[in-house]
PDB file of C-alpha atoms in Angstrom:
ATOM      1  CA  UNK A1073       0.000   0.000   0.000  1.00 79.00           C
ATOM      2  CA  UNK A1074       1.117   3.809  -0.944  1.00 87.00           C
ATOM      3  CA  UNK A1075       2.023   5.672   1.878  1.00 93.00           C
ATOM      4  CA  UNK A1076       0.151   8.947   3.118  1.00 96.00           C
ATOM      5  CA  UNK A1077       1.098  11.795   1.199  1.00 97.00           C
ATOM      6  CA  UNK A1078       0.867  15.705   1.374  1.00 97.00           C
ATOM      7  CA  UNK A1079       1.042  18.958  -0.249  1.00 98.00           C
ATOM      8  CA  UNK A1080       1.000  22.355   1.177  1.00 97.00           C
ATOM      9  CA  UNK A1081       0.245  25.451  -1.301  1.00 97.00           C
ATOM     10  CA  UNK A1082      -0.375  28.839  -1.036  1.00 96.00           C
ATOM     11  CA  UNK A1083      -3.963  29.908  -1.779  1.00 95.00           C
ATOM     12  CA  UNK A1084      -3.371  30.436  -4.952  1.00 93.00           C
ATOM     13  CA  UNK A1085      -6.024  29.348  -7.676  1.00 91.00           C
ATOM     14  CA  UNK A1086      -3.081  29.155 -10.291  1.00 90.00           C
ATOM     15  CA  UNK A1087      -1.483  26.211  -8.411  1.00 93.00           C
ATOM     16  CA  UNK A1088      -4.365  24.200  -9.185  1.00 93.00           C
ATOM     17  CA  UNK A1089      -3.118  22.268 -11.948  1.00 92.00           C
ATOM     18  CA  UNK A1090       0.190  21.201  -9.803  1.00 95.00           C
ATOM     19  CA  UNK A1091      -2.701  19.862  -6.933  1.00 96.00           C
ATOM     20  CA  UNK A1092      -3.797  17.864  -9.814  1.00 95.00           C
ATOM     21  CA  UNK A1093      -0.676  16.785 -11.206  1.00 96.00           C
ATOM     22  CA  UNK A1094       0.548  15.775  -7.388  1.00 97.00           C
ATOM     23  CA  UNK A1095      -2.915  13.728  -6.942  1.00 97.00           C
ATOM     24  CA  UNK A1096      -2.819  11.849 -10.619  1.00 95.00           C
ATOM     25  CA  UNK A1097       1.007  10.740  -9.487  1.00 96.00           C
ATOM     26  CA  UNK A1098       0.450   9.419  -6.411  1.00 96.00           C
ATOM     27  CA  UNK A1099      -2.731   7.415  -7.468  1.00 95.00           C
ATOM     28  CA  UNK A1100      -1.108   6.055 -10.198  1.00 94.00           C
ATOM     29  CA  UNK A1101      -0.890   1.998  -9.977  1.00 93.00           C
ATOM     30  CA  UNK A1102      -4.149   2.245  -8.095  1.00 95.00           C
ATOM     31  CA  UNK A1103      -7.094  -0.015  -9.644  1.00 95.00           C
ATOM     32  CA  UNK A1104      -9.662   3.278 -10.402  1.00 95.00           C
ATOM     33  CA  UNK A1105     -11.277   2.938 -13.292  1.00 94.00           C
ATOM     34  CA  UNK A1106     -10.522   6.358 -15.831  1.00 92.00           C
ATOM     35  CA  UNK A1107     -14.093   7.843 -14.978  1.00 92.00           C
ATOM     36  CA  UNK A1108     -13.610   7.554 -11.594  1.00 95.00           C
ATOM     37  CA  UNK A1109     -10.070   9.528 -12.082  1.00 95.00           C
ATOM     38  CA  UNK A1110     -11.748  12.167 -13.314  1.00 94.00           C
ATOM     39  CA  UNK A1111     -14.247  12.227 -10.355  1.00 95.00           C
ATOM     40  CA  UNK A1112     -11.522  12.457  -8.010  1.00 97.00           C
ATOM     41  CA  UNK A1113      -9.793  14.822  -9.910  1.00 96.00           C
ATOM     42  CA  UNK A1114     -13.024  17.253 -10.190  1.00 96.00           C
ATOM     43  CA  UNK A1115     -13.793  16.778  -6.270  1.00 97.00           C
ATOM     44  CA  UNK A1116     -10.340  17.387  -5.207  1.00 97.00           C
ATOM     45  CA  UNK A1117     -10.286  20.708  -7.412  1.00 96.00           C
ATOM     46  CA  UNK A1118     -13.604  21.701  -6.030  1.00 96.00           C
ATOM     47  CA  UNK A1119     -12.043  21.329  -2.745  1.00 96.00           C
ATOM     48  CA  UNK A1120      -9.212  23.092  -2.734  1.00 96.00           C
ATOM     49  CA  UNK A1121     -10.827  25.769  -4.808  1.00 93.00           C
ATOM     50  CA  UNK A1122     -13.198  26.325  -2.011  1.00 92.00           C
ATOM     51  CA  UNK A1123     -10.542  26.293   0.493  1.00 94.00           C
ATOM     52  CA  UNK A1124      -8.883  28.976  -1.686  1.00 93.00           C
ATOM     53  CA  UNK A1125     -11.882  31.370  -2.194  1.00 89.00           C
ATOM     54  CA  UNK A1126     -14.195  30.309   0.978  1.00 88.00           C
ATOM     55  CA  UNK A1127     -11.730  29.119   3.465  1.00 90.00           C
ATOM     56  CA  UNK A1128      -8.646  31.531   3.168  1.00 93.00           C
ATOM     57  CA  UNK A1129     -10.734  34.404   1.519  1.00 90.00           C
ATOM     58  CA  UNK A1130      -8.052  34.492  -1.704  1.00 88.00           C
ATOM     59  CA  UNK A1131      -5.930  35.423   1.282  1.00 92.00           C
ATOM     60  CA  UNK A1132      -2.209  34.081  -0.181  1.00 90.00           C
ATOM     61  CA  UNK A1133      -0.371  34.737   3.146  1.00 93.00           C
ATOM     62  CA  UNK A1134      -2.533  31.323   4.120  1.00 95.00           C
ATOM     63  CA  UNK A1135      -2.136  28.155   3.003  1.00 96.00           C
ATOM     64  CA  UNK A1136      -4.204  24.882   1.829  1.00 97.00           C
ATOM     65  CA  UNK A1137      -3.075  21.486   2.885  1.00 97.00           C
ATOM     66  CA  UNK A1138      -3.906  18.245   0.829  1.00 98.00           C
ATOM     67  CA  UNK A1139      -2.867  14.761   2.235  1.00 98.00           C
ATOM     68  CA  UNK A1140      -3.742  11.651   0.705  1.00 98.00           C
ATOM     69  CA  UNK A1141      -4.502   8.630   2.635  1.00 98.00           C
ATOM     70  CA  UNK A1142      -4.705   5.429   1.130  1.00 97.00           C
ATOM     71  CA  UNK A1143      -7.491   3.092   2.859  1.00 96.00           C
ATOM     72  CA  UNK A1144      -8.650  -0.425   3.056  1.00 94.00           C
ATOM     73  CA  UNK A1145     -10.040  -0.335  -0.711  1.00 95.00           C
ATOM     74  CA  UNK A1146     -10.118   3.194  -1.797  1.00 96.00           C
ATOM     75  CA  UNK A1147      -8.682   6.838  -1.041  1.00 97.00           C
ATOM     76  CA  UNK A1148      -9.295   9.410   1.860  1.00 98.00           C
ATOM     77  CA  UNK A1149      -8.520  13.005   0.830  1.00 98.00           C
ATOM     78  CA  UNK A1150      -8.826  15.743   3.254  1.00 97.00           C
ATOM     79  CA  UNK A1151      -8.421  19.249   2.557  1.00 97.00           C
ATOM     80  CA  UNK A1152      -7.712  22.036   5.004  1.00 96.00           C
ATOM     81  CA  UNK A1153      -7.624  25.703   5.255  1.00 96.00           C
ATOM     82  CA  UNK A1154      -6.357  28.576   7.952  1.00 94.00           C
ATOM     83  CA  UNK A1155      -9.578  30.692   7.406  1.00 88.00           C
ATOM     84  CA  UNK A1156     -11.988  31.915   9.770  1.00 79.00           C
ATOM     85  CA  UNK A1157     -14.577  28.583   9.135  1.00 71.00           C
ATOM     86  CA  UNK A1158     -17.076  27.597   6.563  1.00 72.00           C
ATOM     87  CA  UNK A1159     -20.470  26.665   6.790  1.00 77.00           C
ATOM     88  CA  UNK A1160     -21.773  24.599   4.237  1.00 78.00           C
ATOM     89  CA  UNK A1161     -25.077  25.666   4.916  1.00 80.00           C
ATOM     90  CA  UNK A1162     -24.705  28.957   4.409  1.00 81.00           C
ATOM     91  CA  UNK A1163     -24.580  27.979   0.936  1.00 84.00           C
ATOM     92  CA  UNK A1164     -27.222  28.778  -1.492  1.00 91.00           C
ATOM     93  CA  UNK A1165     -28.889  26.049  -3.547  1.00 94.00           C
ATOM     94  CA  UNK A1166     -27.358  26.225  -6.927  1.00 96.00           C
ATOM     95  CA  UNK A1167     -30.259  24.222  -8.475  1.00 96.00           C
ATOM     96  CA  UNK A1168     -32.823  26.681  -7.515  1.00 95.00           C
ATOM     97  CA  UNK A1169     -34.034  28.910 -10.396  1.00 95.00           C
ATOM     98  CA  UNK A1170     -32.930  32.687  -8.975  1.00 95.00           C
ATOM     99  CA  UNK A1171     -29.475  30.544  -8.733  1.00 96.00           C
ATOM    100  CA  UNK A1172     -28.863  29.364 -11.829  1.00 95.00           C
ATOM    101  CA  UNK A1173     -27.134  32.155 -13.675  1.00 95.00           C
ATOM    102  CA  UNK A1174     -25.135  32.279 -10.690  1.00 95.00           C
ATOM    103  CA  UNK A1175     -21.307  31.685 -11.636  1.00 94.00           C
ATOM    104  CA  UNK A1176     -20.064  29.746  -8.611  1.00 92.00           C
ATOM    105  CA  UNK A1177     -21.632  27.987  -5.600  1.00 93.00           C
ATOM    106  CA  UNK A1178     -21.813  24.161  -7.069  1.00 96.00           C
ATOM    107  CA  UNK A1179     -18.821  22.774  -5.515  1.00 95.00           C
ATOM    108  CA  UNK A1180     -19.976  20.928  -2.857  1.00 95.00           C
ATOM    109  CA  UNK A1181     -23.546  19.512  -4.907  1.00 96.00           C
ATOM    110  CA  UNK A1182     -21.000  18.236  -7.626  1.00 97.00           C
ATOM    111  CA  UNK A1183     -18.537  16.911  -4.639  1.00 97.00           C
ATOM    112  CA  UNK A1184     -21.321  15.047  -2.922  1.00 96.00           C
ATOM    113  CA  UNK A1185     -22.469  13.121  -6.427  1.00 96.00           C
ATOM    114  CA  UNK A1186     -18.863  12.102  -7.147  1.00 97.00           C
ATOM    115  CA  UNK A1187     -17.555  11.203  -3.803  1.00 97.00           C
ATOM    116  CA  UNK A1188     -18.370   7.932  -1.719  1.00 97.00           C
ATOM    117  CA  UNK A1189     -18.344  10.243   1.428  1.00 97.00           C
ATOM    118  CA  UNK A1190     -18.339  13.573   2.415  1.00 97.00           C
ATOM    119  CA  UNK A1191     -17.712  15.455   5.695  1.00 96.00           C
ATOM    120  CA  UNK A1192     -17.411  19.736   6.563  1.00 94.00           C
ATOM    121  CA  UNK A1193     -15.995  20.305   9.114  1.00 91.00           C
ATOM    122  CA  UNK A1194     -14.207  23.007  11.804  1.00 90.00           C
ATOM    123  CA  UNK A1195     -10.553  21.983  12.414  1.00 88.00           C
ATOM    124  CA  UNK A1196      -7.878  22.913  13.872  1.00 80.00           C
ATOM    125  CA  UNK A1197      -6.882  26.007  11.871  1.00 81.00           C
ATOM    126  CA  UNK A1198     -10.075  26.634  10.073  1.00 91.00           C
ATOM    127  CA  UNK A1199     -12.285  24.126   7.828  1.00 93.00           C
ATOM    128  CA  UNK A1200     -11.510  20.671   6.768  1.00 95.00           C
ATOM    129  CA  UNK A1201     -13.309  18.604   4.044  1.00 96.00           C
ATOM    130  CA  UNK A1202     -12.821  15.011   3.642  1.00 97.00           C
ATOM    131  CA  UNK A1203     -13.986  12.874   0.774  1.00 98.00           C
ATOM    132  CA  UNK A1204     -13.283   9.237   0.584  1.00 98.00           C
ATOM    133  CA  UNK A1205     -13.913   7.236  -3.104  1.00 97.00           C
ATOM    134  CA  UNK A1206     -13.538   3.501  -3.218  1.00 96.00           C
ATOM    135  CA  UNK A1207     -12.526   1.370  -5.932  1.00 94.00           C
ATOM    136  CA  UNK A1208     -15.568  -0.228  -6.011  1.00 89.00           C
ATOM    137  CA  UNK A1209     -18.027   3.098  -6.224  1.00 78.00           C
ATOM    138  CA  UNK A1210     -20.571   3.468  -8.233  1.00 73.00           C
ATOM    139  CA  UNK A1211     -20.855   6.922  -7.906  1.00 70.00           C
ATOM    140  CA  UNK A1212     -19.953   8.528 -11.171  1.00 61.00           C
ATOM    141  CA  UNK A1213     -20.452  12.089 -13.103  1.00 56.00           C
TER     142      UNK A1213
ATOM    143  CA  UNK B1089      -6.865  24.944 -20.395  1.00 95.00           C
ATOM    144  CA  UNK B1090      -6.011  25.606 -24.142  1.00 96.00           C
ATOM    145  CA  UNK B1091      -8.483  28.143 -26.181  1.00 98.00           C
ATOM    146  CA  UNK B1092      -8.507  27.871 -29.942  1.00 97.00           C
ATOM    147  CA  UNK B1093     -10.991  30.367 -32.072  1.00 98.00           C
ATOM    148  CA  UNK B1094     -12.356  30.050 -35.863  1.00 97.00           C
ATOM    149  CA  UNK B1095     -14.195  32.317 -37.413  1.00 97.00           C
ATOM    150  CA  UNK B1096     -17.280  30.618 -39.185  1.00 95.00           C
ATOM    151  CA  UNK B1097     -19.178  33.477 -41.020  1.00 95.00           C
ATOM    152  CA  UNK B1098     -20.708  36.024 -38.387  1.00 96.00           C
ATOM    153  CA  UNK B1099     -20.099  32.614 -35.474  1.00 98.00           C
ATOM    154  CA  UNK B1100     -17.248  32.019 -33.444  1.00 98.00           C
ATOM    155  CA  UNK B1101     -16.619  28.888 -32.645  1.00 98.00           C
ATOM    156  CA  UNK B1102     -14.383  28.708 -29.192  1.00 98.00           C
ATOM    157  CA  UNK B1103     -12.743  25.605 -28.784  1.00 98.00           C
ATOM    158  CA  UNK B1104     -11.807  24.380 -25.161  1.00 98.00           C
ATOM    159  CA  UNK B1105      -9.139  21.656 -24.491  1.00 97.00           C
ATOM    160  CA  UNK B1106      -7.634  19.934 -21.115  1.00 96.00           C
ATOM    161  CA  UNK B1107      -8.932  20.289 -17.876  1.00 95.00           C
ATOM    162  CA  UNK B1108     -11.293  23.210 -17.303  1.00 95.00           C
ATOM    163  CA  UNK B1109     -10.480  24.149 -13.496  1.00 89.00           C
ATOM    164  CA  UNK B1110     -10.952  28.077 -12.847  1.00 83.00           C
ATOM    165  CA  UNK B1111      -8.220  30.319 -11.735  1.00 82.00           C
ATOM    166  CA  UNK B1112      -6.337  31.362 -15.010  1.00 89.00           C
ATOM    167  CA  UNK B1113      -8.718  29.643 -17.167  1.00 93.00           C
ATOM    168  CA  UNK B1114     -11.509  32.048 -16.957  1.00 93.00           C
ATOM    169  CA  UNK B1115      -9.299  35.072 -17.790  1.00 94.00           C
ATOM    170  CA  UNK B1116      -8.025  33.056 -20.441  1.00 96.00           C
ATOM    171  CA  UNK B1117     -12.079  32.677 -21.706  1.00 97.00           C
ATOM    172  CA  UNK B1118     -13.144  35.979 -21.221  1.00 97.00           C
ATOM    173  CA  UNK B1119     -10.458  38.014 -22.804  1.00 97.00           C
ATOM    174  CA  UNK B1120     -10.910  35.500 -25.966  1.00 98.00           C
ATOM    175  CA  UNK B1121     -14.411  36.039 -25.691  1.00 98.00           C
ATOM    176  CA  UNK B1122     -14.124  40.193 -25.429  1.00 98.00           C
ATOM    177  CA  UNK B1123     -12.189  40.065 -28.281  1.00 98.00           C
ATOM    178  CA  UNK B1124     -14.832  38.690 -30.847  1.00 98.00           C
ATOM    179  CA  UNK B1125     -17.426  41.075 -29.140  1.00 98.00           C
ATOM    180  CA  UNK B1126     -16.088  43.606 -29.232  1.00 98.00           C
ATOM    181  CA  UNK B1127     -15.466  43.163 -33.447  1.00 97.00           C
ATOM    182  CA  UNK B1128     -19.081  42.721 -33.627  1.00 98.00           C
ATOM    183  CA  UNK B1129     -19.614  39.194 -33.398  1.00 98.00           C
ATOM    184  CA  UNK B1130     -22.978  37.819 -31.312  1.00 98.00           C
ATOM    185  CA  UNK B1131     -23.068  34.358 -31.796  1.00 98.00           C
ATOM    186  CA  UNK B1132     -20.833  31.378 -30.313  1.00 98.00           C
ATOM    187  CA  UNK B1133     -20.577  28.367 -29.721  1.00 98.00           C
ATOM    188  CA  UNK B1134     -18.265  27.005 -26.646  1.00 98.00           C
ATOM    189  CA  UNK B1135     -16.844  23.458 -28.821  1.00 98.00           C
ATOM    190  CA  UNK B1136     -16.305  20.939 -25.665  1.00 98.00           C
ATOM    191  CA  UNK B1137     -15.176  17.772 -27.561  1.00 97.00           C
ATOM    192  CA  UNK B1138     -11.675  18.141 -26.357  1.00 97.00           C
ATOM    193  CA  UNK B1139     -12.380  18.932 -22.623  1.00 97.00           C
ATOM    194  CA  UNK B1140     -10.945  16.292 -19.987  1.00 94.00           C
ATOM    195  CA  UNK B1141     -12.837  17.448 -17.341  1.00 94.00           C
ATOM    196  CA  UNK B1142     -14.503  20.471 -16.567  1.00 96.00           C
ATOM    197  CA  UNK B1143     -15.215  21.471 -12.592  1.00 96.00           C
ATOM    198  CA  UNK B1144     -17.802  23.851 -11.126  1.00 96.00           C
ATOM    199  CA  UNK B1145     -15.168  27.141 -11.628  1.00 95.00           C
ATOM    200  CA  UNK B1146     -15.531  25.782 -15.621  1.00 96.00           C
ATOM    201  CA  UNK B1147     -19.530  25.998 -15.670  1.00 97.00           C
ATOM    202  CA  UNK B1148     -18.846  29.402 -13.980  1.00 97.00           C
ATOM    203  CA  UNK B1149     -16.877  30.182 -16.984  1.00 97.00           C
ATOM    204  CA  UNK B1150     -19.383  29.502 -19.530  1.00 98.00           C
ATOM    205  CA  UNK B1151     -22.808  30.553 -17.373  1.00 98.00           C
ATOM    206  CA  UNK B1152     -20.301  34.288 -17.624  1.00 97.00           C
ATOM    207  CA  UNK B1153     -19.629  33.542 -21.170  1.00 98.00           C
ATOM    208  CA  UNK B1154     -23.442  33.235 -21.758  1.00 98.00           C
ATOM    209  CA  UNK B1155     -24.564  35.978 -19.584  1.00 98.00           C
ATOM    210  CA  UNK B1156     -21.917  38.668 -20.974  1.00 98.00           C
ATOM    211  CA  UNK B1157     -23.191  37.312 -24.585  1.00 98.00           C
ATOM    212  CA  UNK B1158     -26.512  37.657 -23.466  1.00 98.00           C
ATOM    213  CA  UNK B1159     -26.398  41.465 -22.487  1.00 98.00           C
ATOM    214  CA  UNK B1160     -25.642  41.925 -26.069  1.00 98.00           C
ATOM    215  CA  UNK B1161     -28.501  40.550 -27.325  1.00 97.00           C
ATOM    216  CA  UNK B1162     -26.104  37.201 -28.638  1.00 97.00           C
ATOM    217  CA  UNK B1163     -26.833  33.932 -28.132  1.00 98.00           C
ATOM    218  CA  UNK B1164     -24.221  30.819 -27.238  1.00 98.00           C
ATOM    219  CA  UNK B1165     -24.359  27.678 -27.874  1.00 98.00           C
ATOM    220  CA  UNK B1166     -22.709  24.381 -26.444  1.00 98.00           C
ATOM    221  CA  UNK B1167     -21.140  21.699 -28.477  1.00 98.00           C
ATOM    222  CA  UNK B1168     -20.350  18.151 -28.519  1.00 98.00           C
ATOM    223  CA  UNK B1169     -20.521  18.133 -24.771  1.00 97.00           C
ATOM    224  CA  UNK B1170     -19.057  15.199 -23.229  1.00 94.00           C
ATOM    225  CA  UNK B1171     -20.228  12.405 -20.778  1.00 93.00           C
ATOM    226  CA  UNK B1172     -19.253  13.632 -18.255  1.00 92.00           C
ATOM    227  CA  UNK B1173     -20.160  17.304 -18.809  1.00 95.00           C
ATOM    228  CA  UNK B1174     -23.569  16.325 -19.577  1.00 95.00           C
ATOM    229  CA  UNK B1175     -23.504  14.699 -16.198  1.00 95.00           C
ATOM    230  CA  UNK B1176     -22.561  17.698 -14.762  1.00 96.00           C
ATOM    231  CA  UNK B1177     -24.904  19.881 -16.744  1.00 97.00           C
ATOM    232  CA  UNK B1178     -27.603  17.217 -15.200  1.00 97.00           C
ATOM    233  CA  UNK B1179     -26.463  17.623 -11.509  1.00 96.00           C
ATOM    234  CA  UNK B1180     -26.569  21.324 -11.163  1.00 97.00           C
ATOM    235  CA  UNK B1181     -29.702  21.649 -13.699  1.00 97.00           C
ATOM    236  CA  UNK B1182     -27.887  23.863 -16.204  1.00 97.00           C
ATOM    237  CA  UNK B1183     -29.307  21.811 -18.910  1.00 97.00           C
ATOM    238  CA  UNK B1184     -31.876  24.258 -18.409  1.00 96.00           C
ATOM    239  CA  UNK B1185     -29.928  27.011 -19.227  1.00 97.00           C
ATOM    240  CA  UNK B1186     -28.161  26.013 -21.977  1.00 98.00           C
ATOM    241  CA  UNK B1187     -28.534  25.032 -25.623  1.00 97.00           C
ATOM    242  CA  UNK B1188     -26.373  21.776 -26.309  1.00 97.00           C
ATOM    243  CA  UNK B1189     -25.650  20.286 -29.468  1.00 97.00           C
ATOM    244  CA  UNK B1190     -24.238  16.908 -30.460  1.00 97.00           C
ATOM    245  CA  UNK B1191     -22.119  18.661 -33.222  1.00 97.00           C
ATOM    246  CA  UNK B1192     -20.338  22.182 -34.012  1.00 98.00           C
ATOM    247  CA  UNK B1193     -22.181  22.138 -37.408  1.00 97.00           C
ATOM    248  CA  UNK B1194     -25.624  21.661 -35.510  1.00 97.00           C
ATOM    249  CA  UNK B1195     -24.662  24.517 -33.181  1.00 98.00           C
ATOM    250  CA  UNK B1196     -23.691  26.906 -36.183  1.00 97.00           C
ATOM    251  CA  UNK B1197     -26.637  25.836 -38.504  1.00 97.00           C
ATOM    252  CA  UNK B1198     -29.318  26.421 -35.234  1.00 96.00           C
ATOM    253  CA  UNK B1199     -28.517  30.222 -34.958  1.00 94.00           C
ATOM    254  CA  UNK B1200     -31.301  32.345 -35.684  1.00 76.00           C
ATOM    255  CA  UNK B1201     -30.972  34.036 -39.163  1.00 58.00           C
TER     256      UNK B1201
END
């Protein structure tokens, strides 16, 4: 089994592509179908981007920390900020019809229909999300 | 992200490829965009066939894109959207909003005259 891994960046919305560079490595060798790759990929952007904008308010003093976990037949990402907290129910629906032209907001409703599991929380330094997708999901885009 | 552009009579046809993440890409989108506006152009169509995968930041690209052509009485289109951007399109209900097409020629030839 892969050991943990982690990656701290500044928030930053340009490093995203080296978040997704450092995730595709360290999965490779693992059985996940290409679909699900992508589904990862997408929730783990969504993640950090939220971190980035919601979490750390753009602030690039503070940073974002990614570790992946591998577990018992699958992955466990969590994603943390240094913000000042985010509730995930502040959060308008996106699917509602005054919402719809609205240009952000669907991170977490695309997270939760990729992801096995999802959990927001308060941590330590500000807000954590953790996602876990197994090998064996069904759960697709 | 990579942006190509064609001219195809009074349409542009913008042609996305990669992953579709936010951060530079919507500058990227919008200044491409501006540019055919602003000669006059007022109808698009956003060519996904090359995408990898597009996140939420990318459908905030194109709900812009659409809104900014919009306001100038244009109209944008959506082409050869993938699997998985269909899916998404199906999650957050912005089939709704937008006019998908299974091909760029489909998109170009459904323009109003």
């Amino acid at each position: 089994m892969k050991d943990e891994t982690k990656l701290i960046i500044p928030s930053d919305p340009a490093r995203l592509e080296e978040v997704d560079a450092f995730a595709e490595r360290w999965m490779d060798g693992m059985p996940f179908s290409e679909d699900q790759r992508y589904d990862i990929a997408i929730s783990l952007s969504e993640a950090v981007n939220n971190a980035i904008e919601h979490g750390n308010a753009g602030d690039a003093s503070k940073k974002v920390t990614i570790i992946l976990t591998p577990i018992d037949g699958g992955i466990h990402i969590k994603v943390s900020d240094e913000g000042g907290g985010f509730n995930p129910e502040s959060v308008a629906d996106p699917t509602e019809p005054a919402n719809l032209l609205s240009e952000s907001g669907r991170g977490l409703l695309i997270i939760s229909h990729l992801m096995d599991e999802v959990k927001v929380e308060p941590c330590k330094a500000g807000t954590c999300i953790e996602l876990v997708k197994r090998f064996s999901s069904s759960k697709a885009s | 992200m990579k942006l190509k552009s064609e001219r195809h009579g009074s349409v542009v046809v913008l042609e996305l490829r990669g992953k579709v993440m936010g951060g530079p890409d919507a500058t990227v989108f919008r200044d491409e965009l501006k540019k055919h506006l602003d000669d006059g152009i007022r109808k698009v169509v956003v060519d996904l066939g090359k995408v990898d995968w597009m996140n939420s930041s990318g459908l905030g690209i194109l709900i812009g894109g659409l809104t900014t052509v919009k306001n100038l009485s244009g109209e944008m289109k959506l082409a050869r959207t993938t699997d998985k951007i269909q899916s998404l399109l199906m999650i957050t209900k912005l089939v709704q909003v937008f006019d998908t097409h299974d091909s760029v020629e489909s998109a170009i030839a459904s323009f109003s005259e």
